[in-house]
Each structure stands twice: as C-alpha cells, then as structure tokens.
Amino acid sequence: MKSPRSRSALANFSIALLGLCSACSATSRPTDATIDDAVIDVSAAVDHHRPDQTATADAAPDALPADGKIVDAAIDSAVIDAAIDSAVIDAAIDSAVIDAAIDSAVIDAAIDSAGGDTAVDSIVVDAAGADGATADGGATGPQVSTLAGGASSGSTDGPGSTARFDNPANVVHSASGLYVADYNNGTLRKITINGTVTTLTQQQNFSAPFALALTPNGTLYASTDGNDLGQETYGQTGTLWQIDTITGLATVVLRDIGNPRGIAAISDDKLLIVDPSHHTLRILTISTKSMATIAGSYDQAGDIDATGAAARFNTPYDVVIDSQGNFYVADQGNHKLRKVTPGGVVSTFAGAGSAATKDGSGVTAQFDQPQGLAIDKNDTIYLSELAGHVLRRITSAAVVTTIAGDGTAGFADGDRSTARFFGLEGIDVSIDGATLFVADGNRGGSDPYHRIRQIILP
C-alpha cells in the first residue's frame, strides 16, 4: 500500500528533477554525463499427516525481502536533459522504495549542472517489496520463495532465514503479519511485516494446533488436536481456543468437538467448522457455545449433493466463505470442491470426482486430494492439492487452473511452473490478493520440510 509520506517524497523528487533539467537546457554541458557510484539493489521476495512421501534434495531458503512499501511513479511528458543508457535507476527517498518509470523506460539519468557534471551518488533503488513484486504488478524476484524456516526442524525465533519450525501446518494472514500453526512444536508463531518470526502462544496443554481463523473484528481462533486437560485422542479431543494476539494467551472456547481441521468466520460470533473425521460441516455460536450441523451426517461418509443431513462428504478438510455468504468445502476423499448455501444446499462446484490433476471448468476439472483453501476479495479460491503437489486457482465461474508446482513432491523455489512443494496442508492469501502463503511442512513425518513459502500470484 502506498503511504502519503511516500507520495510526498516522490512529488518532491519529481519537482527537483524537472528543475535540474531546466537548468541543464539553459547552459552548456559536457556531452557525456554519468552517474557515479550508483548502487543497484533489486530484492527478491519471497491430521492425518502423511509420512509416506519421498524426500528430495533440499536447498537453502532465500534471504528475506524488504517491507513491501512500493511506490511506482510514472513521470510522463517531462523534458529530461539526461543520458538514458538502459540501466535501472535506484532511489530510496524518505525510506520509501521508488520504481521510477519515465515514459515507460527504466533510466540511469545523468543530471548535469551548469559548467560541469553533478554526479548523483549512492542512490539506491529496491524495486521489489516484501512479496517480490513491484507496485505495477511485475515480479522482479522468484515467483515462489521461502519466507521463513528451512530443512531442519526447531523452534528458533528470529529473521526468516534463521527461524525454525517443526512441521508448520497452517497459516492465516492479517494486516500485522502472518500467524502460523507450528504443529509439532505445539505453538502459534507470528511472522511480522518485516519478516521476523516470534513465538506468540506456548502454554501447557496447548498441543498440535492446526486450524486458524480471524473474525471480522480481528479475533484469532485456533483448533488443537488435544484438549486443555492434557488429553489427545485423534478425532475426539479437538478443542477450539481464542487467542490474545498481544499476549498469546489461549483460552478454551469449547473442548472435545471432534477433529476441527478447517475454520472460517461467518461473523464475530459464528464460526464454520469442517470435521474430516466425522464428515460434517457445523456452525459454532461462540456466545452460547452451541454447535449445529448445517450439512452432512455424523460419521456418514459419501458423495451426495442434497440439502442438510441428506448431503454427504468424504473427509472434508477446509472451508472458505465468499462475499455472498456461500461456503466452499475441500472434499478431500471425493476429490471435489463442494458449494454449500447458507441454507445448507450442497452441490458440486468443481471436480469430476476422480483423482487427477486436470485443468478445466466445473466438473470437467480434476483434483487429487484437495486440502487447504483460501479466498480473496474477488471470490477467487485457491486450493492446495496433497497428492498432486500443486496449487490450483478456481474462479467464481468455476474455471480451474494450476498456478504453481510441477507435480513432484519436494522443495524448489523459483518459477511457479518448476517450483516443488511437500506439505501443502494449509494456505492463505494476502489481504491485497497478490501473494499466496503456504504452510509447507512434512505432514508429521521425518522429511526435511519445515518452511513457510510465498507465491507471487499471476
């Protein structure tokens, strides 16, 4: 987001540049003007756990990017007395990053004063923000990069490249940073805007956190596989907690609610919860601590489009809500994306029902174990595919495309089409819709994958 301070700095820079150019045109000057000692600095951005995957060679995580405040200034129709030599101008003004394009060209401008050369020294441009993209939408760094973590497990706080996780399972994005469910460590972590990892929640009997959700008023909720009494039985002792985002204190909302793996906020007082162990979609009213099943039937797996208890899911894993109040469920065992109206009417939104990775529209597309879901402000849905090892995008018209991953389990940053992922259990999209965050852990196994990845969206 552009700040008023950055805009002001850019305006002053533009006025000064035009003034220098006017002075240049009125006096004689050397024919070759150069900018001495300019510095170029283009930044690169960035449950059922299944241990039966083959580990691949690992690579060191990328360095963390800058803070993402990017100003993209187009300075048109100005008379510039400058030598343009196809280099990139770098300018750091008032702590804001400026990507200056003059008449659609990138320039290394020689600015002359009367009677001689005036060198513009030590001007720095960082054209990429924290997500590796410029403000005009062009990616300058890797399309897929590591935000934090690495091959080795641990619980170290610090800058992203030195921080460590132990099987991060889920993420949720907020205006102040990214919250991470660090499953094996039994903690909630936070990655701040500047890329620093800290431990937010670590307390007795808060174990195996997985699902995360933020309500409209910014309240954070998390589910754990164990309860606050120290009991942990998969599929039974799942517990919902409210998290104080300042102190990290976790307070029990409701214990022993099955196996909540996906949570989405309908309102500040209502949460939508999917339970893959019991094949249901339920609504929790927080103020009364009451649960009501909106679709599916307890312990009845199947694949039936119908209303309410007559509908069937098979291991529903995550859920998101669109701007019209409709729910979308990653129906993992049926290899489909299901749509549920607020009245409980269930239909198949996308996916043929057979396991494969195939782009297409509606039921002509195919998924291979869909799991994590995220949705942006335009109702575009993102889906992680466990067995396919790819990330998919589904438009509001149900058009499905593959946006990242080459289909091989492992780790590789770089271009979206050649990147590799392993865990893919939880994802979320940034508030501006430009970046997809991926919890890329090891699914509870011993493989060397403990990272938070980020994808610059096409």
Coordinates of C-alpha atoms in Angstrom, one line a residue:
M1 CA 0.0 0.0 0.0
K2 CA 1.3 3.4 -0.9
S3 CA 1.7 5.8 2.1
P4 CA 1.0 9.5 1.9
R5 CA 4.6 10.1 3.0
S6 CA 5.9 8.2 0.1
R7 CA 3.8 10.1 -2.4
S8 CA 5.0 13.4 -0.9
A9 CA 8.6 12.3 -1.3
L10 CA 8.1 11.2 -4.9
A11 CA 6.5 14.6 -5.7
N12 CA 9.5 16.5 -4.3
F13 CA 11.8 14.2 -6.2
S14 CA 10.0 14.9 -9.5
I15 CA 10.0 18.7 -9.0
A16 CA 13.7 18.6 -8.2
L17 CA 14.4 16.6 -11.3
L18 CA 12.5 18.9 -13.6
G19 CA 14.3 21.9 -12.1
L20 CA 17.7 20.4 -12.8
C21 CA 16.6 19.6 -16.3
S22 CA 15.6 23.2 -16.9
A23 CA 18.9 24.4 -15.7
C24 CA 20.7 22.0 -17.9
S25 CA 19.0 23.2 -21.0
A26 CA 20.0 26.8 -20.3
T27 CA 23.7 26.2 -20.1
S28 CA 26.5 24.4 -21.9
R29 CA 27.4 20.9 -20.6
P30 CA 29.8 18.0 -21.3
T31 CA 28.5 15.6 -23.9
D32 CA 28.8 12.5 -21.8
A33 CA 27.3 12.7 -18.3
T34 CA 27.3 9.7 -16.0
I35 CA 26.0 8.8 -12.6
D36 CA 28.9 7.7 -10.5
D37 CA 28.9 5.1 -7.8
A38 CA 25.2 4.3 -8.2
V39 CA 24.1 1.3 -6.3
I40 CA 21.7 -1.2 -7.7
D41 CA 19.7 -3.3 -5.2
V42 CA 16.9 -5.3 -6.6
S43 CA 15.4 -7.5 -3.9
A44 CA 13.9 -11.0 -4.3
A45 CA 10.8 -11.8 -2.4
V46 CA 9.6 -14.3 -1.2
D47 CA -4.2 -34.9 10.9
H48 CA -3.9 -37.0 9.2
H49 CA -0.3 -36.2 8.4
R50 CA 1.1 -38.5 5.7
P51 CA 4.7 -39.5 6.2
D52 CA 4.7 -41.8 3.1
Q53 CA 6.3 -39.3 0.8
T54 CA 9.8 -39.4 -0.7
A55 CA 12.1 -36.7 0.4
T56 CA 14.2 -34.8 -2.2
A57 CA 17.3 -32.7 -2.1
D58 CA 16.8 -29.5 -0.2
A59 CA 18.1 -26.0 -0.8
A60 CA 18.9 -23.1 1.5
P61 CA 16.0 -20.6 1.9
D62 CA 16.1 -17.3 0.2
A63 CA 17.0 -14.1 2.0
L64 CA 14.1 -12.2 3.3
P65 CA 12.8 -9.3 1.2
A66 CA 12.2 -5.7 2.1
D67 CA 9.0 -4.4 3.8
G68 CA 6.9 -4.2 0.7
K69 CA 6.1 -0.5 0.6
I70 CA 6.5 0.2 -3.0
V71 CA 5.9 3.4 -4.9
D72 CA 5.6 3.1 -8.7
A73 CA 5.8 6.5 -10.2
A74 CA 5.2 7.2 -13.9
I75 CA 6.7 10.6 -14.8
D76 CA 5.4 11.4 -18.3
S77 CA 5.7 14.3 -20.6
A78 CA 8.6 15.8 -18.8
V79 CA 11.6 17.3 -20.7
I80 CA 14.6 15.5 -19.4
D81 CA 18.1 16.5 -20.2
A82 CA 19.6 13.2 -19.4
A83 CA 21.6 10.3 -20.8
I84 CA 19.5 7.2 -20.9
D85 CA 21.6 4.1 -21.0
S86 CA 19.1 1.2 -20.3
A87 CA 20.2 0.8 -16.7
V88 CA 17.9 0.8 -13.7
I89 CA 17.6 3.9 -11.6
D90 CA 17.6 3.2 -7.9
A91 CA 16.2 5.7 -5.5
A92 CA 15.5 5.4 -1.8
I93 CA 13.6 8.6 -0.7
D94 CA 12.2 9.1 2.8
S95 CA 12.5 5.4 3.5
A96 CA 10.1 4.5 0.7
V97 CA 11.1 2.4 -2.3
I98 CA 10.7 4.1 -5.7
D99 CA 10.4 2.3 -9.0
A100 CA 10.6 5.2 -11.3
A101 CA 9.5 4.7 -14.9
I102 CA 9.9 7.7 -17.2
D103 CA 7.9 7.4 -20.5
S104 CA 7.8 3.7 -19.9
A105 CA 11.6 3.3 -19.8
V106 CA 13.9 2.5 -16.9
I107 CA 16.7 5.0 -16.8
D108 CA 20.0 5.7 -15.4
A109 CA 19.9 9.5 -15.8
A110 CA 22.9 11.8 -15.9
I111 CA 21.9 15.0 -14.3
D112 CA 24.2 17.9 -15.2
S113 CA 24.6 21.3 -13.6
A114 CA 25.8 24.4 -15.4
G115 CA 29.5 24.2 -16.4
G116 CA 30.1 20.6 -15.3
D117 CA 28.9 17.3 -14.1
T118 CA 26.9 16.8 -11.0
A119 CA 27.2 13.1 -10.0
V120 CA 24.2 11.6 -8.2
D121 CA 25.9 9.3 -5.8
S122 CA 24.8 6.3 -3.7
I123 CA 21.2 6.4 -4.8
V124 CA 19.6 3.1 -4.0
V125 CA 16.6 1.5 -5.7
D126 CA 14.9 -1.5 -4.3
A127 CA 12.3 -2.2 -6.9
A128 CA 10.8 -5.2 -5.1
G129 CA 8.8 -5.3 -2.0
A130 CA 8.4 -8.0 0.6
D131 CA 6.5 -10.1 -1.8
G132 CA 9.0 -9.7 -4.6
A133 CA 6.7 -7.7 -6.9
T134 CA 6.7 -4.1 -8.0
A135 CA 3.7 -1.9 -7.5
D136 CA 2.8 -2.2 -11.2
G137 CA 2.5 -5.9 -10.8
G138 CA 5.7 -7.1 -12.3
A139 CA 7.7 -9.7 -10.4
T140 CA 11.4 -9.0 -10.1
G141 CA 12.4 -11.9 -7.9
P142 CA 11.5 -15.6 -7.7
Q143 CA 7.8 -16.2 -8.2
V144 CA 8.0 -18.8 -5.4
S145 CA 10.3 -18.2 -2.4
T146 CA 10.8 -19.2 1.2
L147 CA 9.5 -16.7 3.6
A148 CA 10.8 -18.4 6.8
G149 CA 12.1 -21.8 8.0
G150 CA 14.3 -24.4 6.4
A151 CA 15.1 -28.0 6.0
S152 CA 15.9 -28.6 9.7
S153 CA 13.3 -28.5 12.4
G154 CA 13.4 -26.4 15.5
S155 CA 11.7 -23.6 17.4
T156 CA 14.1 -20.7 16.9
D157 CA 12.7 -17.2 16.6
G158 CA 14.4 -14.5 14.5
P159 CA 14.7 -13.4 10.9
G160 CA 13.0 -15.7 8.5
S161 CA 16.2 -17.3 7.1
T162 CA 17.3 -18.3 10.6
A163 CA 14.0 -19.1 12.2
R164 CA 12.9 -22.7 12.5
F165 CA 9.6 -24.5 12.6
D166 CA 8.6 -28.2 13.3
N167 CA 6.0 -29.2 10.7
P168 CA 4.1 -25.9 10.2
A169 CA 0.6 -27.0 9.3
N170 CA -1.4 -23.8 8.6
V171 CA -1.3 -20.1 8.2
V172 CA -3.7 -17.1 8.3
H173 CA -2.8 -13.6 7.1
S174 CA -3.6 -10.4 8.9
A175 CA -2.8 -6.7 8.4
S176 CA 0.1 -7.1 11.0
G177 CA 1.6 -10.2 9.7
L178 CA 1.2 -14.0 9.3
Y179 CA 0.1 -16.4 12.0
V180 CA 1.4 -19.9 11.8
A181 CA 0.2 -23.1 13.4
D182 CA 3.5 -24.8 14.3
Y183 CA 2.0 -28.3 14.8
N184 CA 4.8 -30.4 16.2
N185 CA 6.1 -27.6 18.5
G186 CA 2.6 -27.1 19.9
T187 CA 2.9 -23.4 19.4
L188 CA 1.5 -20.5 17.4
R189 CA 4.1 -18.3 15.7
K190 CA 3.9 -14.9 14.1
I191 CA 5.9 -13.6 11.1
T192 CA 5.8 -9.8 11.3
I193 CA 5.7 -7.4 8.3
N194 CA 9.5 -7.1 8.4
G195 CA 9.9 -10.9 8.3
T196 CA 10.8 -11.6 11.9
V197 CA 9.5 -14.8 13.4
T198 CA 8.3 -14.8 17.0
T199 CA 6.5 -17.2 19.3
L200 CA 3.0 -16.0 20.1
T201 CA 1.4 -18.9 22.0
Q202 CA 3.2 -21.6 24.0
Q203 CA 1.4 -22.9 27.1
Q204 CA 0.6 -26.1 28.9
N205 CA -1.9 -28.5 27.2
F206 CA -2.0 -26.4 24.1
S207 CA -0.9 -29.2 21.7
A208 CA -0.9 -29.9 18.0
P209 CA -2.5 -26.7 16.7
F210 CA -3.9 -26.9 13.2
A211 CA -6.8 -24.7 12.0
L212 CA -6.7 -20.9 12.2
A213 CA -9.3 -18.2 11.6
L214 CA -9.7 -14.5 12.1
T215 CA -13.1 -12.9 12.6
P216 CA -14.0 -9.5 11.0
N217 CA -13.1 -7.7 14.3
G218 CA -9.6 -9.4 14.3
T219 CA -10.2 -12.0 16.9
L220 CA -7.9 -15.0 16.3
Y221 CA -9.2 -18.6 16.8
A222 CA -7.2 -21.8 16.7
S223 CA -8.0 -25.5 16.9
T224 CA -5.8 -28.2 18.6
D225 CA -5.9 -31.9 18.4
G226 CA -5.6 -32.2 22.2
N227 CA -7.7 -30.6 24.9
D228 CA -6.9 -28.3 27.8
L229 CA -6.9 -31.3 30.2
G230 CA -3.9 -32.8 28.5
Q231 CA -5.8 -35.5 26.6
E232 CA -5.2 -36.1 23.0
T233 CA -7.3 -38.7 21.0
Y234 CA -7.4 -38.1 17.3
G235 CA -10.9 -37.3 16.1
Q236 CA -12.3 -36.8 19.6
T237 CA -10.4 -34.3 21.8
G238 CA -10.2 -31.4 19.2
T239 CA -10.5 -28.1 21.1
L240 CA -11.2 -24.6 19.9
W241 CA -9.3 -21.7 21.5
Q242 CA -9.5 -17.9 21.4
I243 CA -6.0 -16.3 21.2
D244 CA -5.0 -13.0 22.6
T245 CA -2.9 -11.6 19.7
I246 CA -0.9 -9.4 22.1
T247 CA -0.1 -11.7 25.0
G248 CA -0.6 -15.0 23.2
L249 CA -2.8 -16.4 25.9
A250 CA -5.0 -19.2 24.7
T251 CA -8.5 -19.5 26.3
V252 CA -10.7 -22.6 25.7
V253 CA -13.9 -21.9 23.9
L254 CA -15.1 -25.5 23.5
R255 CA -13.3 -28.8 24.1
D256 CA -13.8 -32.3 22.7
I257 CA -15.6 -31.2 19.5
G258 CA -14.2 -34.0 17.3
N259 CA -11.5 -33.1 14.7
P260 CA -11.9 -29.5 13.5
R261 CA -9.4 -29.1 10.6
G262 CA -10.9 -26.1 8.8
I263 CA -12.4 -23.0 10.4
A264 CA -13.9 -19.9 8.7
A265 CA -15.6 -16.9 10.4
I266 CA -19.2 -16.2 9.3
S267 CA -19.3 -13.3 11.8
D268 CA -17.7 -12.2 15.0
D269 CA -19.9 -14.7 16.9
K270 CA -20.3 -17.6 14.4
L271 CA -17.6 -19.9 13.1
L272 CA -18.0 -22.5 10.4
I273 CA -16.1 -25.8 11.2
V274 CA -15.4 -28.8 9.0
D275 CA -14.6 -32.1 10.6
P276 CA -12.8 -34.7 8.3
S277 CA -13.1 -37.5 10.8
H278 CA -16.9 -37.2 11.1
H279 CA -17.7 -35.8 7.6
T280 CA -19.7 -32.8 8.7
L281 CA -20.0 -29.1 8.3
R282 CA -21.1 -27.4 11.5
I283 CA -21.7 -23.8 12.8
L284 CA -20.5 -22.8 16.3
T285 CA -22.1 -19.9 18.0
I286 CA -19.4 -18.6 20.3
S287 CA -21.6 -16.6 22.8
T288 CA -23.7 -19.7 23.6
K289 CA -21.1 -22.4 22.8
S290 CA -23.6 -24.3 20.8
M291 CA -23.0 -26.4 17.7
A292 CA -25.4 -27.1 14.9
T293 CA -24.7 -29.3 11.8
I294 CA -25.6 -27.4 8.6
A295 CA -24.7 -30.2 6.1
G296 CA -23.6 -33.8 6.2
S297 CA -24.3 -36.5 8.7
Y298 CA -22.1 -37.6 11.6
D299 CA -19.8 -40.5 10.7
Q300 CA -21.6 -41.0 7.3
A301 CA -19.1 -40.6 4.5
G302 CA -20.4 -40.4 0.9
D303 CA -20.8 -38.2 -2.1
I304 CA -24.3 -36.8 -2.4
D305 CA -25.5 -33.4 -3.5
A306 CA -28.5 -32.6 -1.3
T307 CA -29.7 -30.4 1.5
G308 CA -28.6 -30.6 5.1
A309 CA -28.3 -34.0 6.7
A310 CA -29.1 -35.7 3.4
A311 CA -25.9 -34.5 1.8
R312 CA -22.7 -36.4 2.1
F313 CA -19.0 -35.5 2.3
N314 CA -15.9 -37.7 2.4
T315 CA -13.2 -36.3 4.6
P316 CA -14.0 -32.6 4.2
Y317 CA -10.8 -30.7 5.1
D318 CA -11.1 -27.0 4.8
V319 CA -13.7 -24.3 4.2
V320 CA -13.9 -20.7 3.0
I321 CA -16.8 -18.2 2.6
D322 CA -17.5 -16.0 -0.4
S323 CA -18.8 -12.4 -0.4
Q324 CA -22.4 -13.7 -0.9
G325 CA -22.2 -15.9 2.2
N326 CA -21.8 -19.2 0.4
F327 CA -19.4 -21.9 1.8
Y328 CA -16.9 -23.9 -0.2
V329 CA -15.5 -27.2 1.1
A330 CA -12.4 -29.1 0.1
D331 CA -14.0 -32.5 -0.1
Q332 CA -10.7 -34.5 0.0
G333 CA -12.0 -38.1 -0.2
N334 CA -14.3 -37.2 -3.1
H335 CA -11.6 -35.1 -4.9
K336 CA -14.1 -32.2 -5.3
L337 CA -14.7 -28.6 -4.3
R338 CA -18.3 -28.5 -2.9
K339 CA -20.5 -25.4 -2.6
V340 CA -22.9 -25.0 0.3
T341 CA -25.5 -22.3 0.6
P342 CA -26.3 -20.6 3.9
G343 CA -29.5 -22.8 3.9
G344 CA -27.4 -26.0 3.7
V345 CA -28.0 -26.9 0.0
V346 CA -24.9 -28.8 -1.2
S347 CA -23.7 -29.0 -4.8
T348 CA -20.5 -29.9 -6.6
F349 CA -18.8 -26.6 -7.7
A350 CA -15.7 -28.2 -9.4
G351 CA -14.1 -31.6 -9.8
A352 CA -15.1 -34.7 -11.6
G353 CA -14.7 -36.9 -8.5
S354 CA -11.7 -39.0 -9.8
A355 CA -8.2 -38.4 -8.5
A356 CA -6.1 -36.5 -11.0
T357 CA -4.7 -33.0 -11.7
K358 CA -6.5 -31.6 -14.7
D359 CA -7.5 -28.0 -15.5
G360 CA -10.9 -27.2 -16.8
S361 CA -14.3 -25.8 -15.9
G362 CA -16.6 -27.1 -13.2
V363 CA -16.9 -30.9 -13.2
T364 CA -14.5 -31.3 -16.2
A365 CA -11.6 -30.3 -13.9
Q366 CA -10.0 -32.8 -11.6
F367 CA -8.3 -32.7 -8.2
D368 CA -6.1 -35.2 -6.4
Q369 CA -6.8 -34.9 -2.6
P370 CA -7.8 -31.2 -2.3
Q371 CA -7.0 -29.9 1.2
G372 CA -6.2 -26.3 2.0
L373 CA -8.4 -23.4 0.8
A374 CA -8.1 -19.6 0.7
I375 CA -10.3 -17.0 -0.9
D376 CA -9.6 -13.4 -2.0
K377 CA -11.7 -10.3 -2.1
N378 CA -12.9 -11.1 -5.7
D379 CA -14.1 -14.6 -4.6
T380 CA -11.2 -16.3 -6.4
I381 CA -10.5 -19.6 -4.5
Y382 CA -7.0 -21.1 -4.1
L383 CA -6.7 -24.8 -3.3
S384 CA -3.7 -27.0 -2.3
E385 CA -3.6 -30.5 -3.7
L386 CA -1.9 -33.0 -1.4
A387 CA -1.4 -35.9 -3.8
G388 CA -0.8 -33.7 -6.8
H389 CA 1.7 -31.5 -5.0
V390 CA 0.4 -28.4 -6.8
L391 CA -1.6 -25.2 -6.1
R392 CA -4.8 -24.6 -8.0
R393 CA -6.9 -21.5 -8.7
I394 CA -10.7 -21.6 -9.1
T395 CA -12.5 -18.5 -10.4
S396 CA -16.1 -17.5 -9.3
A397 CA -17.2 -19.1 -12.6
A398 CA -15.6 -22.4 -11.6
V399 CA -12.7 -22.2 -14.1
V400 CA -9.8 -24.3 -12.6
T401 CA -6.1 -23.7 -13.4
T402 CA -2.8 -24.9 -11.9
I403 CA -0.8 -21.9 -10.7
A404 CA 2.3 -23.4 -9.0
G405 CA 4.1 -26.7 -8.6
D406 CA 5.5 -29.2 -11.1
G407 CA 3.6 -32.1 -9.6
T408 CA 6.7 -33.6 -7.8
A409 CA 7.0 -33.8 -4.0
G410 CA 10.0 -31.9 -2.7
F411 CA 11.4 -28.4 -2.4
A412 CA 12.4 -25.9 -5.0
D413 CA 11.9 -22.2 -5.1
G414 CA 11.9 -20.2 -8.4
D415 CA 9.3 -20.1 -11.2
R416 CA 5.8 -21.2 -10.4
S417 CA 5.8 -23.9 -13.0
T418 CA 9.0 -25.5 -11.8
A419 CA 8.6 -25.0 -8.0
R420 CA 8.1 -28.0 -5.7
F421 CA 6.2 -28.4 -2.5
F422 CA 5.8 -31.1 0.1
G423 CA 3.4 -30.4 2.9
L424 CA 0.7 -28.1 1.4
E425 CA -1.6 -28.6 4.4
G426 CA -2.7 -25.0 5.0
I427 CA -2.7 -21.9 2.8
D428 CA -4.0 -18.3 2.9
V429 CA -4.0 -15.4 0.5
S430 CA -2.8 -11.9 1.4
I431 CA -5.3 -9.1 2.0
D432 CA -4.4 -7.4 -1.3
G433 CA -4.8 -10.7 -3.2
A434 CA -1.2 -10.5 -4.5
T435 CA 0.5 -13.3 -2.6
L436 CA -0.4 -16.8 -1.6
F437 CA 1.2 -18.2 1.6
V438 CA 1.8 -21.9 2.1
A439 CA 2.5 -23.9 5.2
D440 CA 4.9 -26.4 3.7
G441 CA 5.7 -28.9 6.5
N442 CA 6.4 -32.6 6.4
R443 CA 2.9 -33.9 7.2
G444 CA 4.0 -35.3 10.5
G445 CA 6.8 -37.4 9.1
S446 CA 10.6 -37.2 9.3
D447 CA 11.2 -35.5 6.0
P448 CA 13.2 -32.2 5.9
Y449 CA 10.4 -29.8 5.2
H450 CA 9.7 -27.0 7.7
R451 CA 9.0 -23.9 5.7
I452 CA 6.6 -21.1 5.1
R453 CA 6.5 -20.4 1.4
Q454 CA 5.1 -17.5 -0.6
I455 CA 3.9 -17.4 -4.2
I456 CA 3.6 -14.2 -6.2
L457 CA 0.2 -14.7 -7.9
P458 CA -0.1 -14.3 -11.7

